[in-house]
Tab-separated table of C-alpha atoms in Angstrom:
chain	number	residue	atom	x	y	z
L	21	UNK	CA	104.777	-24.312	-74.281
L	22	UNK	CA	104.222	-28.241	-74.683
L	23	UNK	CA	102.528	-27.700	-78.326
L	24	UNK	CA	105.523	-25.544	-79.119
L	25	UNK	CA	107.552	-28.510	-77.872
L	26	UNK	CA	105.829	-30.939	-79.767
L	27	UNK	CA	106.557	-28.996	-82.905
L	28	UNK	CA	109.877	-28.640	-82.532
L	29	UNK	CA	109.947	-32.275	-82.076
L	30	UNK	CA	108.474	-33.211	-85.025
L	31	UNK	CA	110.451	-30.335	-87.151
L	32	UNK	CA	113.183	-32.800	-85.539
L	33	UNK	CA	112.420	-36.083	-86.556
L	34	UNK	CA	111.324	-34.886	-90.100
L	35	UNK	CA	115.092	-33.311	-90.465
L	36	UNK	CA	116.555	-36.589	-89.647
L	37	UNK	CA	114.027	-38.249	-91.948
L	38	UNK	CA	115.389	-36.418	-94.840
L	39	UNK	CA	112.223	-34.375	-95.541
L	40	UNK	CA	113.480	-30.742	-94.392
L	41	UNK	CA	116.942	-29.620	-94.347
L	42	UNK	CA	118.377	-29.743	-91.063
L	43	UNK	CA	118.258	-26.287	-89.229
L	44	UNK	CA	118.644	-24.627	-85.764
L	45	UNK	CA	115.643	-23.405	-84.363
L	46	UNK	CA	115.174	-20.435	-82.279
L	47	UNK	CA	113.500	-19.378	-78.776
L	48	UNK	CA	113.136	-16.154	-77.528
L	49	UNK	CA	111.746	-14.994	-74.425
L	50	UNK	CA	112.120	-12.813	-71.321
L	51	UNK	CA	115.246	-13.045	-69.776
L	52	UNK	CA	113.541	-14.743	-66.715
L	53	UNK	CA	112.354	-17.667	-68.836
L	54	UNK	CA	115.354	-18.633	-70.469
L	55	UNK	CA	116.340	-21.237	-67.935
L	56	UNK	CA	112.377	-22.534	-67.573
L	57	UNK	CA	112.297	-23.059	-71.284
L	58	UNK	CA	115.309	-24.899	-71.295
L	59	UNK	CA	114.056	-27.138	-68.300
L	60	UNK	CA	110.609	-27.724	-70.200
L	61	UNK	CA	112.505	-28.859	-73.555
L	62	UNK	CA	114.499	-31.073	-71.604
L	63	UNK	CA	111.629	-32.576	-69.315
L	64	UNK	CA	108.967	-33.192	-71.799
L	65	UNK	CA	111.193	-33.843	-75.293
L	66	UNK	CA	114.883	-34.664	-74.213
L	67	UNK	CA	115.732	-36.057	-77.544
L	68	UNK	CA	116.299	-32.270	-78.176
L	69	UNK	CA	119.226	-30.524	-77.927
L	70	UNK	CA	118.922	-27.041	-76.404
L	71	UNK	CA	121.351	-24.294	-76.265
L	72	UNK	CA	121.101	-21.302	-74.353
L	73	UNK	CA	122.583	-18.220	-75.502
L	74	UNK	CA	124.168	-16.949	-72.043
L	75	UNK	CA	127.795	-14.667	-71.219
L	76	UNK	CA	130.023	-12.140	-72.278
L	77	UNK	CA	129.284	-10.589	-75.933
L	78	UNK	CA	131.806	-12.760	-77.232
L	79	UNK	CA	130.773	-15.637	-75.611
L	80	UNK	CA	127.631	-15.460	-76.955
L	81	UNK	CA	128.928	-15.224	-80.299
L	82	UNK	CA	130.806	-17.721	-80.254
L	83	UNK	CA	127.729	-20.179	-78.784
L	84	UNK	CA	125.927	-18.684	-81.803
L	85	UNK	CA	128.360	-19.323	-84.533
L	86	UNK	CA	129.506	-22.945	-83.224
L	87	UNK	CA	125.419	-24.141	-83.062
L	88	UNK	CA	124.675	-27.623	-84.904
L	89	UNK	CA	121.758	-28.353	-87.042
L	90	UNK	CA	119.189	-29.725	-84.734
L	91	UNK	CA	119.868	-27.725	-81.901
L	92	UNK	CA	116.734	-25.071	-80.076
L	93	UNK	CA	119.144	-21.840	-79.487
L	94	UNK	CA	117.395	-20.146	-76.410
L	95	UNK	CA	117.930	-16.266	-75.626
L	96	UNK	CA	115.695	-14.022	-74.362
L	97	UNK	CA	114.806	-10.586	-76.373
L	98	UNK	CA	117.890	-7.972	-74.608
L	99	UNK	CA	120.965	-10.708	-75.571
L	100	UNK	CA	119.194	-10.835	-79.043
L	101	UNK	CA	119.057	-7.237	-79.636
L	102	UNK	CA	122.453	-7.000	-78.691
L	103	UNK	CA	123.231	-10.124	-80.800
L	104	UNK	CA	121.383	-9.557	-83.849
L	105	UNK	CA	124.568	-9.069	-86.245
L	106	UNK	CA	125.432	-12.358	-85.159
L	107	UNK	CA	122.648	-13.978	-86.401
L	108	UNK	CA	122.681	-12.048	-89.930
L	109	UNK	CA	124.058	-15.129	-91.873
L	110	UNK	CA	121.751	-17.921	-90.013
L	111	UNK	CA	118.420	-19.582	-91.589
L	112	UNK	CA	116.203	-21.218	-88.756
L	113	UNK	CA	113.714	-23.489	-88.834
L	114	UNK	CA	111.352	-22.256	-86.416
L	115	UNK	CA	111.197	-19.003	-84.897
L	116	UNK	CA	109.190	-18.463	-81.715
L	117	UNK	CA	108.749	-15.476	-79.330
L	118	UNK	CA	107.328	-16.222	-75.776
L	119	UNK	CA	105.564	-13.146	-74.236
L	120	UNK	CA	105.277	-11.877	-78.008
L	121	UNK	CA	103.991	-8.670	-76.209
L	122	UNK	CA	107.739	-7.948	-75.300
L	123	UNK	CA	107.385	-6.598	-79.100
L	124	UNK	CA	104.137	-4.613	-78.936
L	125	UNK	CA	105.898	-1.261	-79.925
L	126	UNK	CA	107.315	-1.434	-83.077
L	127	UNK	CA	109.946	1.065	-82.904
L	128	UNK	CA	111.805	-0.993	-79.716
L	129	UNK	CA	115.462	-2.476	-80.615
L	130	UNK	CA	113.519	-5.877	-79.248
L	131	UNK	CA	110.935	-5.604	-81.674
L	132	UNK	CA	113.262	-4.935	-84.404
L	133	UNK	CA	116.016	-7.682	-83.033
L	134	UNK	CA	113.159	-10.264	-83.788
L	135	UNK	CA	112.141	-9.326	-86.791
L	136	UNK	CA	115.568	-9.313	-88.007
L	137	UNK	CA	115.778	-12.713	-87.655
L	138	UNK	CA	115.243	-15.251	-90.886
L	139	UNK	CA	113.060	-18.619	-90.425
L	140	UNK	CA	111.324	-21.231	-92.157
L	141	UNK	CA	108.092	-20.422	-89.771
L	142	UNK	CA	107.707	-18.050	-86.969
L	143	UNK	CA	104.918	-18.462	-83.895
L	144	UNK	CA	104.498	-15.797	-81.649
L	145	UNK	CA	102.826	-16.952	-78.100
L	146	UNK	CA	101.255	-14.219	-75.797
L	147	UNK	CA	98.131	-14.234	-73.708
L	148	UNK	CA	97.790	-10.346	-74.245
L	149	UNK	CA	98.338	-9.648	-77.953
L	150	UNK	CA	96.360	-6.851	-77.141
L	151	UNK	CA	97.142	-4.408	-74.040
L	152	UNK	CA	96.513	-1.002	-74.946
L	153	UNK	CA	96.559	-0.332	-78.599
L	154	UNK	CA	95.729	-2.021	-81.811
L	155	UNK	CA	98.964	-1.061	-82.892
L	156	UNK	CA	100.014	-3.914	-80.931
L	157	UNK	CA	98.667	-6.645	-82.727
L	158	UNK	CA	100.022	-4.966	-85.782
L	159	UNK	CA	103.427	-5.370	-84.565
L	160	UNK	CA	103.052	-8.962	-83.586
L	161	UNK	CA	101.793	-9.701	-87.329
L	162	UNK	CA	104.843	-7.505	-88.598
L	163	UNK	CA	106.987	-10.107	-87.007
L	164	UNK	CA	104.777	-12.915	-87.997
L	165	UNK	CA	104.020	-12.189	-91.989
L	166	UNK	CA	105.554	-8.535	-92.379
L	167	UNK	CA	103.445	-6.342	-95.160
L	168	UNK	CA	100.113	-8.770	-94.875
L	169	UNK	CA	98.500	-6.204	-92.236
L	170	UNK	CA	100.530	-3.318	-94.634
L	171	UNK	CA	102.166	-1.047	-93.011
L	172	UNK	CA	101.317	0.570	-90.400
L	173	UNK	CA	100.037	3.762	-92.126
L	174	UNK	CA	98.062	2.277	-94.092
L	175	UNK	CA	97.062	-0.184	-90.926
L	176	UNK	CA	96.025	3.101	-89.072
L	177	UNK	CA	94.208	4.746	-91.269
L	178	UNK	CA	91.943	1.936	-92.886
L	179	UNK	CA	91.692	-0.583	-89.473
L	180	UNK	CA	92.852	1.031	-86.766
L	181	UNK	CA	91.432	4.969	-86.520
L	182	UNK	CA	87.860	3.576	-88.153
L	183	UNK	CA	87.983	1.003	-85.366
L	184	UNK	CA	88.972	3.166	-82.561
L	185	UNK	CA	87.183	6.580	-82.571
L	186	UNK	CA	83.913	5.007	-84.854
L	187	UNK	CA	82.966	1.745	-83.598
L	188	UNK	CA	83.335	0.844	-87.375
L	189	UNK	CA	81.666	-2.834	-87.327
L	190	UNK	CA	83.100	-3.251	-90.904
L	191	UNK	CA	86.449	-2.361	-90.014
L	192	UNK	CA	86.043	-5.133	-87.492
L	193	UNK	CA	84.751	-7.447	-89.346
L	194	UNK	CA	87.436	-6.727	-91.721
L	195	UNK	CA	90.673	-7.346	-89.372
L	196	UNK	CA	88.519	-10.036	-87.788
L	197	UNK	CA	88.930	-12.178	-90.883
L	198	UNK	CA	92.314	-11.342	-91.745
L	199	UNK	CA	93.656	-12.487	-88.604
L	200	UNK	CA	91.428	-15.085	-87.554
L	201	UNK	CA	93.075	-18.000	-89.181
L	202	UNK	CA	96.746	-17.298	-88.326
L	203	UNK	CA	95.383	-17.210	-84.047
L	204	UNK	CA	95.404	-19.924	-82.029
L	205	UNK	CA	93.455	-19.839	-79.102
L	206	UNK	CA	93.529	-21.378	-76.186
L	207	UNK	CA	91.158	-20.997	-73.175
L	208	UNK	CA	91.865	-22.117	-69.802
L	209	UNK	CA	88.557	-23.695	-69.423
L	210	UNK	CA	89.282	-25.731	-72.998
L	211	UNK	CA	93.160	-27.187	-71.508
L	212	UNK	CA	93.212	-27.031	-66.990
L	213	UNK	CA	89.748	-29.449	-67.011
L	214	UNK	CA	91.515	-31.496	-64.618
L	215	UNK	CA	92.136	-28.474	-62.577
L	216	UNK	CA	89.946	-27.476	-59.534
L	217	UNK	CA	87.824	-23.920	-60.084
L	218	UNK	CA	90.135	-21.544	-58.237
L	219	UNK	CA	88.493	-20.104	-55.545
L	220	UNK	CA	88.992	-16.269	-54.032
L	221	UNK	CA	88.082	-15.080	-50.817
L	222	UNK	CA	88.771	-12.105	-49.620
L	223	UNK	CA	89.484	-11.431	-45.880
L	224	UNK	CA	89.107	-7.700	-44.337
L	225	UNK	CA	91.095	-6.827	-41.475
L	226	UNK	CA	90.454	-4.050	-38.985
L	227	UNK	CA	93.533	-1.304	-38.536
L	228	UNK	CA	94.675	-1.269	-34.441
L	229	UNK	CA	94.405	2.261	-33.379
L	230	UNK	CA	97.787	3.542	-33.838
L	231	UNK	CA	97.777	2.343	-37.797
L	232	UNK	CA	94.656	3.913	-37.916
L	233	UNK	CA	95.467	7.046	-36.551
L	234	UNK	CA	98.433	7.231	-39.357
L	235	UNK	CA	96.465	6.048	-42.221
L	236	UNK	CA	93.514	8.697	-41.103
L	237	UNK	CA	96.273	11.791	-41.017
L	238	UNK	CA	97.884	10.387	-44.163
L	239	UNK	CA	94.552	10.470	-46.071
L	240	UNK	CA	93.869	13.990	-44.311
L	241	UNK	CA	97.351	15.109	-45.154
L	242	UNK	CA	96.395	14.036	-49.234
L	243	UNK	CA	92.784	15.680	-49.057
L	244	UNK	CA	93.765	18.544	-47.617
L	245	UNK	CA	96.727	18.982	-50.912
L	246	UNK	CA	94.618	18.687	-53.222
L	247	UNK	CA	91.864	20.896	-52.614
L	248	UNK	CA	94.538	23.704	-51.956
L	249	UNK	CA	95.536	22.492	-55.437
L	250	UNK	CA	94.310	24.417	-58.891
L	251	UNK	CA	93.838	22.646	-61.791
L	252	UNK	CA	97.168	22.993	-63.453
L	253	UNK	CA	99.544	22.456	-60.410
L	254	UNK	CA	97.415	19.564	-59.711
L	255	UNK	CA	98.103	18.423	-63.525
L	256	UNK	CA	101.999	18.999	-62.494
L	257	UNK	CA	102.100	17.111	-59.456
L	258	UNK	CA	100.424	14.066	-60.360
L	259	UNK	CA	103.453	11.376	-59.954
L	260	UNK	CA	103.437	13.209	-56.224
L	261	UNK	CA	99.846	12.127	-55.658
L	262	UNK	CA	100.449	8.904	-56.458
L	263	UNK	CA	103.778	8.845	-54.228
L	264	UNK	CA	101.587	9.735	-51.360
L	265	UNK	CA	98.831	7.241	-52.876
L	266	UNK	CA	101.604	4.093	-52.524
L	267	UNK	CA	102.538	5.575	-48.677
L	268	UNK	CA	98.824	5.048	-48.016
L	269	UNK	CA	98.993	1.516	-49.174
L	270	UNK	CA	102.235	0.749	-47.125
L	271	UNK	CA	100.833	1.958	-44.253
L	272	UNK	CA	98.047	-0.341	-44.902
L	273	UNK	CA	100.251	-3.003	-45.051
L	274	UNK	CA	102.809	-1.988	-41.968
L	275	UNK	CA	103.454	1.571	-40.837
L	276	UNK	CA	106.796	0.500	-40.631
L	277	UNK	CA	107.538	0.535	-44.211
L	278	UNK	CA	106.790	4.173	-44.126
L	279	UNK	CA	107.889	5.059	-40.939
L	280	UNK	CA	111.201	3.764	-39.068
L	281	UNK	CA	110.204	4.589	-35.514
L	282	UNK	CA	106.875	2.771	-36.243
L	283	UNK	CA	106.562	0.367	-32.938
L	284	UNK	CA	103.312	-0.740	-33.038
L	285	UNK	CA	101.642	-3.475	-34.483
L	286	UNK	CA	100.263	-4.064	-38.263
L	287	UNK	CA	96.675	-5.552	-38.619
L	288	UNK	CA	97.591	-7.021	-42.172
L	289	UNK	CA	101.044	-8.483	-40.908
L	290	UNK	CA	99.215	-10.244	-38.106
L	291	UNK	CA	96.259	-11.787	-39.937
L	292	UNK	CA	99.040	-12.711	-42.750
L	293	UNK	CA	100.756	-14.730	-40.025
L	294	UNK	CA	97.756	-16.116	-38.981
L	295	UNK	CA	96.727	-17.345	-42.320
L	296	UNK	CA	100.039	-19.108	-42.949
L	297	UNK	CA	99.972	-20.726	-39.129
L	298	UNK	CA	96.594	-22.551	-39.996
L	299	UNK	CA	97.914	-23.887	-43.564
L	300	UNK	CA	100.699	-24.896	-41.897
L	301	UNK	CA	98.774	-26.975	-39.999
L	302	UNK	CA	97.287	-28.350	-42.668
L	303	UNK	CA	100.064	-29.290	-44.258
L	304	UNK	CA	99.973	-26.822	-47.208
L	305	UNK	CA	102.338	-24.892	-48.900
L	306	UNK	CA	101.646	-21.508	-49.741
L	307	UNK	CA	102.873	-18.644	-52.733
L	308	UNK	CA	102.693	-15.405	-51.186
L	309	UNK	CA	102.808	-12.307	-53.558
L	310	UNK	CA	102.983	-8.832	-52.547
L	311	UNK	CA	104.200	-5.391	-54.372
L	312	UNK	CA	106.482	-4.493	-51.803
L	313	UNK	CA	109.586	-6.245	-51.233
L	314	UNK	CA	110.171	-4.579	-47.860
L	315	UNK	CA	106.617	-5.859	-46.784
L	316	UNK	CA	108.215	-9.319	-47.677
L	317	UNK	CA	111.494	-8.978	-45.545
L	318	UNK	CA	108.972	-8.099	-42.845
L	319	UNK	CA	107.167	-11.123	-43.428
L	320	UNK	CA	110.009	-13.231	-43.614
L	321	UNK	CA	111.123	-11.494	-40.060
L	322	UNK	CA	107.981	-13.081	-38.500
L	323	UNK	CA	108.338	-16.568	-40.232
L	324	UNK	CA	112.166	-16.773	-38.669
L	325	UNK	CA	110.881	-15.957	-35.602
L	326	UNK	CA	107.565	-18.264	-35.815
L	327	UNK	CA	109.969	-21.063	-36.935
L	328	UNK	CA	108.325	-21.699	-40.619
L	329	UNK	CA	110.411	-22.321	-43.222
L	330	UNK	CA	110.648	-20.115	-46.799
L	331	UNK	CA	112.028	-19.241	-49.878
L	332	UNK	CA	112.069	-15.433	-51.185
L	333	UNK	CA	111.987	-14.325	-55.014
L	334	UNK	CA	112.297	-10.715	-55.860
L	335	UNK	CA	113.456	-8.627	-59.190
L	336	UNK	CA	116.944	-8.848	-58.172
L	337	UNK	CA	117.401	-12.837	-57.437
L	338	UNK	CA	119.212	-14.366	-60.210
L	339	UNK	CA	117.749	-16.051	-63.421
L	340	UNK	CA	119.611	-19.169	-62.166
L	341	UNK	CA	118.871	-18.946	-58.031
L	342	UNK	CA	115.003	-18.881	-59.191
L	343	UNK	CA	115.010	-21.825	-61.106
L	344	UNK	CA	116.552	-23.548	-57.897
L	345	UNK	CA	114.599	-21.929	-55.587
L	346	UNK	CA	111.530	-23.420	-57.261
L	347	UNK	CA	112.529	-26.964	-57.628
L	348	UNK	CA	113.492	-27.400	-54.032
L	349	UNK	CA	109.939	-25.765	-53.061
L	350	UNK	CA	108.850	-28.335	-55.399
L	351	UNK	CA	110.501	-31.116	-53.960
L	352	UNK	CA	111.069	-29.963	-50.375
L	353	UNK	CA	109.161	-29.314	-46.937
L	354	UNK	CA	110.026	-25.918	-47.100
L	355	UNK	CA	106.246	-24.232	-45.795
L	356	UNK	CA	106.203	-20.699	-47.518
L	357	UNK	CA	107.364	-18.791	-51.435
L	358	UNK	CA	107.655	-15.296	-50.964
């Protein structure tokens, strides 16, 4: 983010130097970054102007079509394929796509909004350019330089399938070269030295009897399915296995996620508590994830009660309440981010 930054900086001063023509640039990125970007831009370069590209359809537009020469327009990859007329008639500067594997499959409107777009010079950033497929990187590069890995027949059958199913070395060797000296990369070792090693510990907790007894009939209840299973129905009901594979990690976590009239107690819950009670004491502040959001309403239950202070994030708190959220933790004594 702060080489990107940087760039646009200097794409900056050399406009108002005289030696490019002066031109928007462009950011795009998932919709939960907008803000961030647009809070990095302004914290580490705020000679910049940045715009971002937020409202009604015609709002938008109207942001888009009104933009000065200078400014960093900042959208994230669903207003852009909804956009992308809009942009038809404008030349940028500098393209860049955060998260560039928002545009790992091709055939996606996002993948196509981007590559719709015209500019001078395009970087993609991603720290998984690769996820599943080959295919992937392709579609980065078809953004990047479209035709220099061909298209993606061609792509498949001389790179990818020798690659994939052969192990060919030469094939490797081959796409090795092509791409090596349009990637940039970064390790964290080579940029965080200042940064402590992270350290992981992992703590076990023993069930009380009554989650025990459910997780032991749960896992019973599963076993017993499946073996009375045959190979196809057990083909068909696969997304029900792992429906009753999640209720065995909720239960894990607290019966009472699966189970209303649940009254007992929940091992995890209690050790959790525990945890944030000592670093508390210690005068830490603590980011606590989990996959459940219920699990963290029950956790925040327990911290009202206890008397510690804390934030909550989940997938339906605002872009703009997030962004808040995490400069008052920043700033604040607040103890715990859920």
């Amino acid at each position: 983010t702060l080489q990107v930054i940087s760039l646009l900086l200097t794409e900056q001063q050399e406009q108002k130097a005289g030696i490019r023509e002066e031109r928007c640039s462009l950011i795009v990125c998932p919709a939960s970054l907008v803000y961030n970007w647009q809070k990095e831009v302004e914290r580490f370069a705020p000679s910049l102007s940045t715009v971002m590209i937020l409202g009604s359809a015609t709002e938008r537009e109207d942001i888009i079509k009104k933009a000065k020469p200078g400014q960093i327009l900042i959208t994230s990859y669903d207003l852009l394929k909804r956009d992308v007329d809009v942009y038809k008639d404008k030349i940028f500067a500098v393209q860049v796509i955060d998260e560039a594997q928002y545009i790992k499959n091709a055939g996606t409107q996002a993948a196509k909004g981007v590559k719709k777009i015209t500019a001078g010079f395009k970087l993609a950033l991603t720290g998984t350019p690769i996820e599943n497929r080959l295919s992937e990187l392709w579609s980065i590069f078809d953004y990047l330089m479209p035709g220099f890995l061909y298209g993606y027949d061609v792509f498949k059958k001389e790179l990818e399938s020798p690659i994939v199913k052969n192990q060919d070395a030469d094939a490797m060797t081959r796409l090795q070269r092509m791409v090596a000296p349009f990637i940039l990369r970064r390790l964290k070792t080579d940029v965080l030295k200042d940064l402590p090693d992270k350290l992981e510990e992992n703590r076990y907790v023993r069930f009380e009897a009554e989650q025990q007894k459910l997780y032991d009939a749960q896992l019973l209840h599963m076993q017993t399915t499946i073996k009375a299973q045959g190979q196809e129905e057990f083909n068909k009901n696969k997304l029900q296995i792992l429906s009753e594979l999640t209720k065995l990690r909720q239960i894990c976590c607290d019966p009472g996620l699966c189970y209303d009239n649940f009254k007992g107690s929940s091992a995890k819950l209690e050790a959790c508590v525990d945890l944030i009670e000592n670093a508390k004491d210690g005068g830490h502040k603590i980011l606590l994830f989990s996959q459940f959001t219920s699990m963290l309403e029950k956790i925040g239950e327990r911290l009202t009660k206890n008397g510690i202070s804390y934030y909550v994030i989940t997938g339906s708190t605002p872009k703009e309440k997030r962004l808040q959220l995490v400069k008052e933790f920043n700033k604040d004594d607040t103890t715990v981010f859920l």
